[in-house]
Amino acid sequence: KQEVTQIPAALSVPEGENLVLNCSFTDSAIYNLQWFRQDPGKGLTSLLLIQSSQREQTSGRLNASLDKSSGRSTLYIAASQPGDSATYLCAVRPAAAGNKLTFGGGTRVLVKP
Amino acid sequence: GAGVSQSPSNKVTEKGKDVELRCDPISGHTALYWYRQSLGQGLEFLIYFQGNSAPDKSGLPSDRFSAERTGGSVSTLTIQRTQQEDSAVYLCASSRYGQDDGYTFGSGTRLTVV
């Protein structure tokens, strides 16, 4: 059974610092990995999608890496801003038949002005 | 539509009543998923639709929960005889089956059972 873990569970940094969020998964047979952002009381917003054949994806200040063999992904957010405060979730999609994502517990980020 | 639409956004119901939650996926997305997020908890998978059929309903917590999808589009999640532990945010997502573009989530329905 696939298990996804995110460490740390919470993170507080001063504005301007780079953020490093970690995601690990137990079964490397994945189709892709997706990072989401969730603001309090809101749904999930997709940030980056990395296919299993890819090593990284970038969008603006966001960069996500994937090391499938070791079961790890890292989300980097450069030059953090107070508006980056949110919960960040990673989710993996299995390579086997079936499409459901397995989510990590999330990392709650607070960027202090 | 432009995004995944869920209604109502908030629902307060009395214990023992039935509720229906609606999800309208992105046009052309054949796959639809329901998840539940309880306070302070992670996302819990409930059911997956491909077209109108549900090949994976393994996450439905009890027989009080059911879901259907009609016309390969709108889905309804029904909870019968609601209990306080059903209080949660119910999230719906859709994706293009077989494509590599990931999931798109709706804003969710916050259900409170009093």
PDB file of C-alpha atoms in Angstrom:
ATOM      1  CA  LYS A   1       0.000   0.000   0.000  1.00  0.00           C
ATOM      2  CA  GLN A   2       1.378   3.384  -1.024  1.00  0.00           C
ATOM      3  CA  GLU A   3       2.153   5.747   1.857  1.00  0.00           C
ATOM      4  CA  VAL A   4       3.093   9.382   1.380  1.00  0.00           C
ATOM      5  CA  THR A   5       4.819  11.380   4.092  1.00  0.00           C
ATOM      6  CA  GLN A   6       5.539  15.077   4.251  1.00  0.00           C
ATOM      7  CA  ILE A   7       8.116  16.543   6.571  1.00  0.00           C
ATOM      8  CA  PRO A   8       8.025  18.941   8.294  1.00  0.00           C
ATOM      9  CA  ALA A   9       4.358  19.159   9.215  1.00  0.00           C
ATOM     10  CA  ALA A  10       4.731  22.886   9.805  1.00  0.00           C
ATOM     11  CA  LEU A  11       7.281  25.492   8.853  1.00  0.00           C
ATOM     12  CA  SER A  12       7.685  29.159   9.742  1.00  0.00           C
ATOM     13  CA  VAL A  13      10.175  31.388   7.937  1.00  0.00           C
ATOM     14  CA  PRO A  14      10.831  35.105   7.573  1.00  0.00           C
ATOM     15  CA  GLU A  15       9.917  36.727   4.303  1.00  0.00           C
ATOM     16  CA  GLY A  16      12.599  36.357   1.646  1.00  0.00           C
ATOM     17  CA  GLU A  17      13.919  32.998   2.759  1.00  0.00           C
ATOM     18  CA  ASN A  18      13.763  30.021   0.431  1.00  0.00           C
ATOM     19  CA  LEU A  19      11.346  27.244   1.352  1.00  0.00           C
ATOM     20  CA  VAL A  20      12.178  23.549   1.061  1.00  0.00           C
ATOM     21  CA  LEU A  21       9.293  21.109   1.438  1.00  0.00           C
ATOM     22  CA  ASN A  22       9.851  17.368   1.408  1.00  0.00           C
ATOM     23  CA  CYS A  23       7.652  14.514   0.256  1.00  0.00           C
ATOM     24  CA  SER A  24       8.504  10.811   0.411  1.00  0.00           C
ATOM     25  CA  PHE A  25       6.575   7.803  -0.871  1.00  0.00           C
ATOM     26  CA  THR A  26       7.005   4.105  -0.255  1.00  0.00           C
ATOM     27  CA  ASP A  27       6.148   2.603  -3.659  1.00  0.00           C
ATOM     28  CA  SER A  28       8.257   3.909  -6.548  1.00  0.00           C
ATOM     29  CA  ALA A  29       5.840   2.533  -9.166  1.00  0.00           C
ATOM     30  CA  ILE A  30       4.167   5.870  -9.773  1.00  0.00           C
ATOM     31  CA  TYR A  31       2.720   7.483 -12.875  1.00  0.00           C
ATOM     32  CA  ASN A  32       3.194  11.052 -11.710  1.00  0.00           C
ATOM     33  CA  LEU A  33       3.430  13.278  -8.648  1.00  0.00           C
ATOM     34  CA  GLN A  34       1.485  16.463  -8.129  1.00  0.00           C
ATOM     35  CA  TRP A  35       2.038  19.355  -5.692  1.00  0.00           C
ATOM     36  CA  PHE A  36      -0.973  21.311  -4.486  1.00  0.00           C
ATOM     37  CA  ARG A  37      -1.553  24.386  -2.403  1.00  0.00           C
ATOM     38  CA  GLN A  38      -4.517  24.716  -0.037  1.00  0.00           C
ATOM     39  CA  ASP A  39      -5.531  27.971   1.595  1.00  0.00           C
ATOM     40  CA  PRO A  40      -7.640  27.802   4.789  1.00  0.00           C
ATOM     41  CA  GLY A  41     -11.221  26.837   4.033  1.00  0.00           C
ATOM     42  CA  LYS A  42     -10.515  26.450   0.325  1.00  0.00           C
ATOM     43  CA  GLY A  43     -10.047  23.668  -2.184  1.00  0.00           C
ATOM     44  CA  LEU A  44      -6.753  22.526  -3.684  1.00  0.00           C
ATOM     45  CA  THR A  45      -4.871  24.460  -6.334  1.00  0.00           C
ATOM     46  CA  SER A  46      -2.471  22.507  -8.529  1.00  0.00           C
ATOM     47  CA  LEU A  47       1.052  23.935  -8.529  1.00  0.00           C
ATOM     48  CA  LEU A  48       3.222  21.481 -10.417  1.00  0.00           C
ATOM     49  CA  LEU A  49       2.836  18.062 -12.013  1.00  0.00           C
ATOM     50  CA  ILE A  50       5.895  15.869 -12.554  1.00  0.00           C
ATOM     51  CA  GLN A  51       5.646  12.791 -14.742  1.00  0.00           C
ATOM     52  CA  SER A  52       7.547   9.693 -13.634  1.00  0.00           C
ATOM     53  CA  SER A  53      10.009  10.132 -16.503  1.00  0.00           C
ATOM     54  CA  GLN A  54      10.856  13.694 -15.463  1.00  0.00           C
ATOM     55  CA  ARG A  55      13.370  14.909 -12.901  1.00  0.00           C
ATOM     56  CA  GLU A  56      11.943  18.342 -12.240  1.00  0.00           C
ATOM     57  CA  GLN A  57       9.370  20.953 -13.137  1.00  0.00           C
ATOM     58  CA  THR A  58       9.542  24.706 -12.748  1.00  0.00           C
ATOM     59  CA  SER A  59       6.961  27.460 -12.628  1.00  0.00           C
ATOM     60  CA  GLY A  60       8.064  30.934 -11.650  1.00  0.00           C
ATOM     61  CA  ARG A  61       9.525  30.835  -8.139  1.00  0.00           C
ATOM     62  CA  LEU A  62       8.505  27.187  -7.744  1.00  0.00           C
ATOM     63  CA  ASN A  63      10.674  24.210  -8.587  1.00  0.00           C
ATOM     64  CA  ALA A  64       9.838  20.596  -7.855  1.00  0.00           C
ATOM     65  CA  SER A  65      12.251  17.698  -8.190  1.00  0.00           C
ATOM     66  CA  LEU A  66      11.497  13.990  -8.359  1.00  0.00           C
ATOM     67  CA  ASP A  67      13.768  11.082  -7.519  1.00  0.00           C
ATOM     68  CA  LYS A  68      11.521   8.121  -8.191  1.00  0.00           C
ATOM     69  CA  SER A  69      14.035   5.443  -7.275  1.00  0.00           C
ATOM     70  CA  SER A  70      14.499   6.831  -3.784  1.00  0.00           C
ATOM     71  CA  GLY A  71      10.827   7.760  -3.400  1.00  0.00           C
ATOM     72  CA  ARG A  72      11.351  11.472  -2.871  1.00  0.00           C
ATOM     73  CA  SER A  73      10.177  14.797  -4.170  1.00  0.00           C
ATOM     74  CA  THR A  74      11.140  18.267  -3.031  1.00  0.00           C
ATOM     75  CA  LEU A  75       9.286  21.520  -3.614  1.00  0.00           C
ATOM     76  CA  TYR A  76      11.448  24.638  -3.548  1.00  0.00           C
ATOM     77  CA  ILE A  77       9.889  28.078  -3.254  1.00  0.00           C
ATOM     78  CA  ALA A  78      12.384  30.866  -3.841  1.00  0.00           C
ATOM     79  CA  ALA A  79      12.293  34.225  -2.058  1.00  0.00           C
ATOM     80  CA  SER A  80       9.189  33.443  -0.012  1.00  0.00           C
ATOM     81  CA  GLN A  81       6.431  36.018   0.427  1.00  0.00           C
ATOM     82  CA  PRO A  82       3.637  36.292   3.030  1.00  0.00           C
ATOM     83  CA  GLY A  83       1.222  35.308   0.260  1.00  0.00           C
ATOM     84  CA  ASP A  84       2.943  31.916   0.101  1.00  0.00           C
ATOM     85  CA  SER A  85       1.493  31.075   3.516  1.00  0.00           C
ATOM     86  CA  ALA A  86      -0.703  28.014   2.996  1.00  0.00           C
ATOM     87  CA  THR A  87      -0.675  24.242   3.336  1.00  0.00           C
ATOM     88  CA  TYR A  88       1.257  22.404   0.636  1.00  0.00           C
ATOM     89  CA  LEU A  89       0.265  18.857  -0.273  1.00  0.00           C
ATOM     90  CA  CYS A  90       1.981  16.309  -2.456  1.00  0.00           C
ATOM     91  CA  ALA A  91       0.129  13.416  -4.055  1.00  0.00           C
ATOM     92  CA  VAL A  92       1.234  10.418  -6.094  1.00  0.00           C
ATOM     93  CA  ARG A  93      -0.692   8.602  -8.787  1.00  0.00           C
ATOM     94  CA  PRO A  94       0.011   4.871  -9.082  1.00  0.00           C
ATOM     95  CA  ALA A  95       1.397   3.334 -12.250  1.00  0.00           C
ATOM     96  CA  ALA A  96      -0.986   0.423 -11.867  1.00  0.00           C
ATOM     97  CA  ALA A  97      -4.533   0.490 -13.157  1.00  0.00           C
ATOM     98  CA  GLY A  98      -6.729   2.953 -11.313  1.00  0.00           C
ATOM     99  CA  ASN A  99      -6.299   6.646 -10.994  1.00  0.00           C
ATOM    100  CA  LYS A 100      -6.722   7.643  -7.403  1.00  0.00           C
ATOM    101  CA  LEU A 101      -4.105   9.871  -5.864  1.00  0.00           C
ATOM    102  CA  THR A 102      -2.567   9.133  -2.492  1.00  0.00           C
ATOM    103  CA  PHE A 103      -1.911  12.311  -0.508  1.00  0.00           C
ATOM    104  CA  GLY A 104       0.631  13.240   2.090  1.00  0.00           C
ATOM    105  CA  GLY A 105      -0.493  14.952   5.278  1.00  0.00           C
ATOM    106  CA  GLY A 106       0.730  18.330   4.086  1.00  0.00           C
ATOM    107  CA  THR A 107       3.177  20.968   5.292  1.00  0.00           C
ATOM    108  CA  ARG A 108       1.649  24.090   6.805  1.00  0.00           C
ATOM    109  CA  VAL A 109       3.783  27.092   5.865  1.00  0.00           C
ATOM    110  CA  LEU A 110       3.800  30.508   7.506  1.00  0.00           C
ATOM    111  CA  VAL A 111       5.880  33.275   5.949  1.00  0.00           C
ATOM    112  CA  LYS A 112       6.289  36.150   8.370  1.00  0.00           C
ATOM    113  CA  PRO A 113       6.621  39.703   7.031  1.00  0.00           C
TER     114      PRO A 113
ATOM    115  CA  GLY B   1     -16.993  24.821 -17.576  1.00  0.00           C
ATOM    116  CA  ALA B   2     -13.744  26.532 -16.763  1.00  0.00           C
ATOM    117  CA  GLY B   3     -13.261  24.694 -13.496  1.00  0.00           C
ATOM    118  CA  VAL B   4     -14.744  22.051 -11.224  1.00  0.00           C
ATOM    119  CA  SER B   5     -17.877  23.407  -9.579  1.00  0.00           C
ATOM    120  CA  GLN B   6     -19.267  22.097  -6.297  1.00  0.00           C
ATOM    121  CA  SER B   7     -22.505  22.955  -4.583  1.00  0.00           C
ATOM    122  CA  PRO B   8     -23.486  23.892  -2.016  1.00  0.00           C
ATOM    123  CA  SER B   9     -20.318  25.489  -0.699  1.00  0.00           C
ATOM    124  CA  ASN B  10     -21.604  25.113   2.852  1.00  0.00           C
ATOM    125  CA  LYS B  11     -24.246  22.819   4.299  1.00  0.00           C
ATOM    126  CA  VAL B  12     -25.451  22.575   7.864  1.00  0.00           C
ATOM    127  CA  THR B  13     -27.760  19.671   8.567  1.00  0.00           C
ATOM    128  CA  GLU B  14     -29.297  17.984  11.543  1.00  0.00           C
ATOM    129  CA  LYS B  15     -28.126  14.565  12.615  1.00  0.00           C
ATOM    130  CA  GLY B  16     -30.170  11.866  10.931  1.00  0.00           C
ATOM    131  CA  LYS B  17     -31.052  13.890   7.829  1.00  0.00           C
ATOM    132  CA  ASP B  18     -29.957  12.977   4.305  1.00  0.00           C
ATOM    133  CA  VAL B  19     -27.763  15.317   2.262  1.00  0.00           C
ATOM    134  CA  GLU B  20     -26.773  15.529  -1.383  1.00  0.00           C
ATOM    135  CA  LEU B  21     -23.553  17.107  -2.558  1.00  0.00           C
ATOM    136  CA  ARG B  22     -23.078  17.997  -6.201  1.00  0.00           C
ATOM    137  CA  CYS B  23     -20.006  18.103  -8.411  1.00  0.00           C
ATOM    138  CA  ASP B  24     -19.871  19.471 -11.955  1.00  0.00           C
ATOM    139  CA  PRO B  25     -16.518  18.508 -13.517  1.00  0.00           C
ATOM    140  CA  ILE B  26     -14.591  20.219 -16.266  1.00  0.00           C
ATOM    141  CA  SER B  27     -16.172  19.546 -19.640  1.00  0.00           C
ATOM    142  CA  GLY B  28     -14.476  16.620 -21.350  1.00  0.00           C
ATOM    143  CA  HIS B  29     -12.994  15.178 -18.164  1.00  0.00           C
ATOM    144  CA  THR B  30     -14.059  11.566 -18.056  1.00  0.00           C
ATOM    145  CA  ALA B  31     -12.609  10.759 -14.636  1.00  0.00           C
ATOM    146  CA  LEU B  32     -14.159  12.136 -11.449  1.00  0.00           C
ATOM    147  CA  TYR B  33     -13.096  11.638  -7.838  1.00  0.00           C
ATOM    148  CA  TRP B  34     -14.549  12.355  -4.422  1.00  0.00           C
ATOM    149  CA  TYR B  35     -12.328  12.961  -1.401  1.00  0.00           C
ATOM    150  CA  ARG B  36     -13.090  13.904   2.181  1.00  0.00           C
ATOM    151  CA  GLN B  37     -10.996  16.113   4.448  1.00  0.00           C
ATOM    152  CA  SER B  38     -11.893  16.032   8.120  1.00  0.00           C
ATOM    153  CA  LEU B  39     -10.692  18.760  10.477  1.00  0.00           C
ATOM    154  CA  GLY B  40      -6.953  18.440  10.939  1.00  0.00           C
ATOM    155  CA  GLN B  41      -6.826  15.292   8.831  1.00  0.00           C
ATOM    156  CA  GLY B  42      -5.441  14.460   5.425  1.00  0.00           C
ATOM    157  CA  LEU B  43      -7.408  13.814   2.279  1.00  0.00           C
ATOM    158  CA  GLU B  44      -9.313  10.546   2.317  1.00  0.00           C
ATOM    159  CA  PHE B  45     -10.290   8.936  -0.995  1.00  0.00           C
ATOM    160  CA  LEU B  46     -13.968   8.032  -1.279  1.00  0.00           C
ATOM    161  CA  ILE B  47     -14.840   6.986  -4.835  1.00  0.00           C
ATOM    162  CA  TYR B  48     -13.617   7.203  -8.425  1.00  0.00           C
ATOM    163  CA  PHE B  49     -15.766   7.373 -11.560  1.00  0.00           C
ATOM    164  CA  GLN B  50     -14.705   6.631 -15.095  1.00  0.00           C
ATOM    165  CA  GLY B  51     -17.606   7.817 -17.208  1.00  0.00           C
ATOM    166  CA  ASN B  52     -20.745   6.753 -15.376  1.00  0.00           C
ATOM    167  CA  SER B  53     -19.265   3.669 -13.760  1.00  0.00           C
ATOM    168  CA  ALA B  54     -17.378   3.512 -10.460  1.00  0.00           C
ATOM    169  CA  PRO B  55     -14.520   1.023 -10.741  1.00  0.00           C
ATOM    170  CA  ASP B  56     -13.231   1.979  -7.302  1.00  0.00           C
ATOM    171  CA  LYS B  57     -15.585   2.763  -4.452  1.00  0.00           C
ATOM    172  CA  SER B  58     -13.323   1.293  -1.811  1.00  0.00           C
ATOM    173  CA  GLY B  59     -13.136   4.501   0.211  1.00  0.00           C
ATOM    174  CA  LEU B  60     -16.826   4.897   0.986  1.00  0.00           C
ATOM    175  CA  PRO B  61     -16.869   4.623   4.788  1.00  0.00           C
ATOM    176  CA  SER B  62     -20.246   2.952   5.189  1.00  0.00           C
ATOM    177  CA  ASP B  63     -23.393   1.971   3.316  1.00  0.00           C
ATOM    178  CA  ARG B  64     -24.864   5.347   4.274  1.00  0.00           C
ATOM    179  CA  PHE B  65     -22.641   6.830   1.585  1.00  0.00           C
ATOM    180  CA  SER B  66     -23.450   6.466  -2.102  1.00  0.00           C
ATOM    181  CA  ALA B  67     -22.582   8.312  -5.273  1.00  0.00           C
ATOM    182  CA  GLU B  68     -23.724   8.367  -8.841  1.00  0.00           C
ATOM    183  CA  ARG B  69     -22.715  10.047 -12.033  1.00  0.00           C
ATOM    184  CA  THR B  70     -24.991  10.657 -14.973  1.00  0.00           C
ATOM    185  CA  GLY B  71     -24.264  11.548 -18.584  1.00  0.00           C
ATOM    186  CA  GLY B  72     -20.554  11.234 -17.889  1.00  0.00           C
ATOM    187  CA  SER B  73     -20.768  14.631 -16.251  1.00  0.00           C
ATOM    188  CA  VAL B  74     -22.413  15.717 -12.997  1.00  0.00           C
ATOM    189  CA  SER B  75     -21.934  13.562  -9.905  1.00  0.00           C
ATOM    190  CA  THR B  76     -23.937  13.483  -6.699  1.00  0.00           C
ATOM    191  CA  LEU B  77     -22.619  12.186  -3.380  1.00  0.00           C
ATOM    192  CA  THR B  78     -25.433  11.241  -1.015  1.00  0.00           C
ATOM    193  CA  ILE B  79     -25.048  10.705   2.697  1.00  0.00           C
ATOM    194  CA  GLN B  80     -28.027   9.136   4.405  1.00  0.00           C
ATOM    195  CA  ARG B  81     -28.857   9.467   8.107  1.00  0.00           C
ATOM    196  CA  THR B  82     -25.968  11.848   8.679  1.00  0.00           C
ATOM    197  CA  GLN B  83     -23.850  11.505  11.794  1.00  0.00           C
ATOM    198  CA  GLN B  84     -21.635  14.081  13.477  1.00  0.00           C
ATOM    199  CA  GLU B  85     -18.519  12.240  12.321  1.00  0.00           C
ATOM    200  CA  ASP B  86     -19.588  12.944   8.741  1.00  0.00           C
ATOM    201  CA  SER B  87     -18.733  16.608   9.297  1.00  0.00           C
ATOM    202  CA  ALA B  88     -15.902  17.423   6.896  1.00  0.00           C
ATOM    203  CA  VAL B  89     -15.030  19.171   3.676  1.00  0.00           C
ATOM    204  CA  TYR B  90     -15.995  17.055   0.677  1.00  0.00           C
ATOM    205  CA  LEU B  91     -13.797  17.709  -2.331  1.00  0.00           C
ATOM    206  CA  CYS B  92     -14.392  16.698  -5.905  1.00  0.00           C
ATOM    207  CA  ALA B  93     -11.759  16.519  -8.641  1.00  0.00           C
ATOM    208  CA  SER B  94     -11.722  15.634 -12.303  1.00  0.00           C
ATOM    209  CA  SER B  95      -9.122  14.676 -14.869  1.00  0.00           C
ATOM    210  CA  ARG B  96      -8.885  13.565 -18.461  1.00  0.00           C
ATOM    211  CA  TYR B  97      -8.503   9.820 -18.232  1.00  0.00           C
ATOM    212  CA  GLY B  98      -5.283   8.606 -19.736  1.00  0.00           C
ATOM    213  CA  GLN B  99      -3.901  12.099 -20.048  1.00  0.00           C
ATOM    214  CA  ASP B 100      -0.987  13.496 -18.124  1.00  0.00           C
ATOM    215  CA  ASP B 101      -2.495  16.702 -16.873  1.00  0.00           C
ATOM    216  CA  GLY B 102      -3.232  15.711 -13.296  1.00  0.00           C
ATOM    217  CA  TYR B 103      -6.259  16.483 -11.184  1.00  0.00           C
ATOM    218  CA  THR B 104      -8.263  19.707 -10.957  1.00  0.00           C
ATOM    219  CA  PHE B 105     -10.125  20.172  -7.675  1.00  0.00           C
ATOM    220  CA  GLY B 106     -13.260  22.090  -6.872  1.00  0.00           C
ATOM    221  CA  SER B 107     -13.556  24.411  -3.879  1.00  0.00           C
ATOM    222  CA  GLY B 108     -15.339  21.795  -1.809  1.00  0.00           C
ATOM    223  CA  THR B 109     -18.510  21.532   0.241  1.00  0.00           C
ATOM    224  CA  ARG B 110     -18.152  22.097   3.961  1.00  0.00           C
ATOM    225  CA  LEU B 111     -20.645  19.814   5.689  1.00  0.00           C
ATOM    226  CA  THR B 112     -21.521  20.378   9.324  1.00  0.00           C
ATOM    227  CA  VAL B 113     -23.791  17.903  11.090  1.00  0.00           C
ATOM    228  CA  VAL B 114     -25.323  19.305  14.283  1.00  0.00           C
TER     229      VAL B 114
END
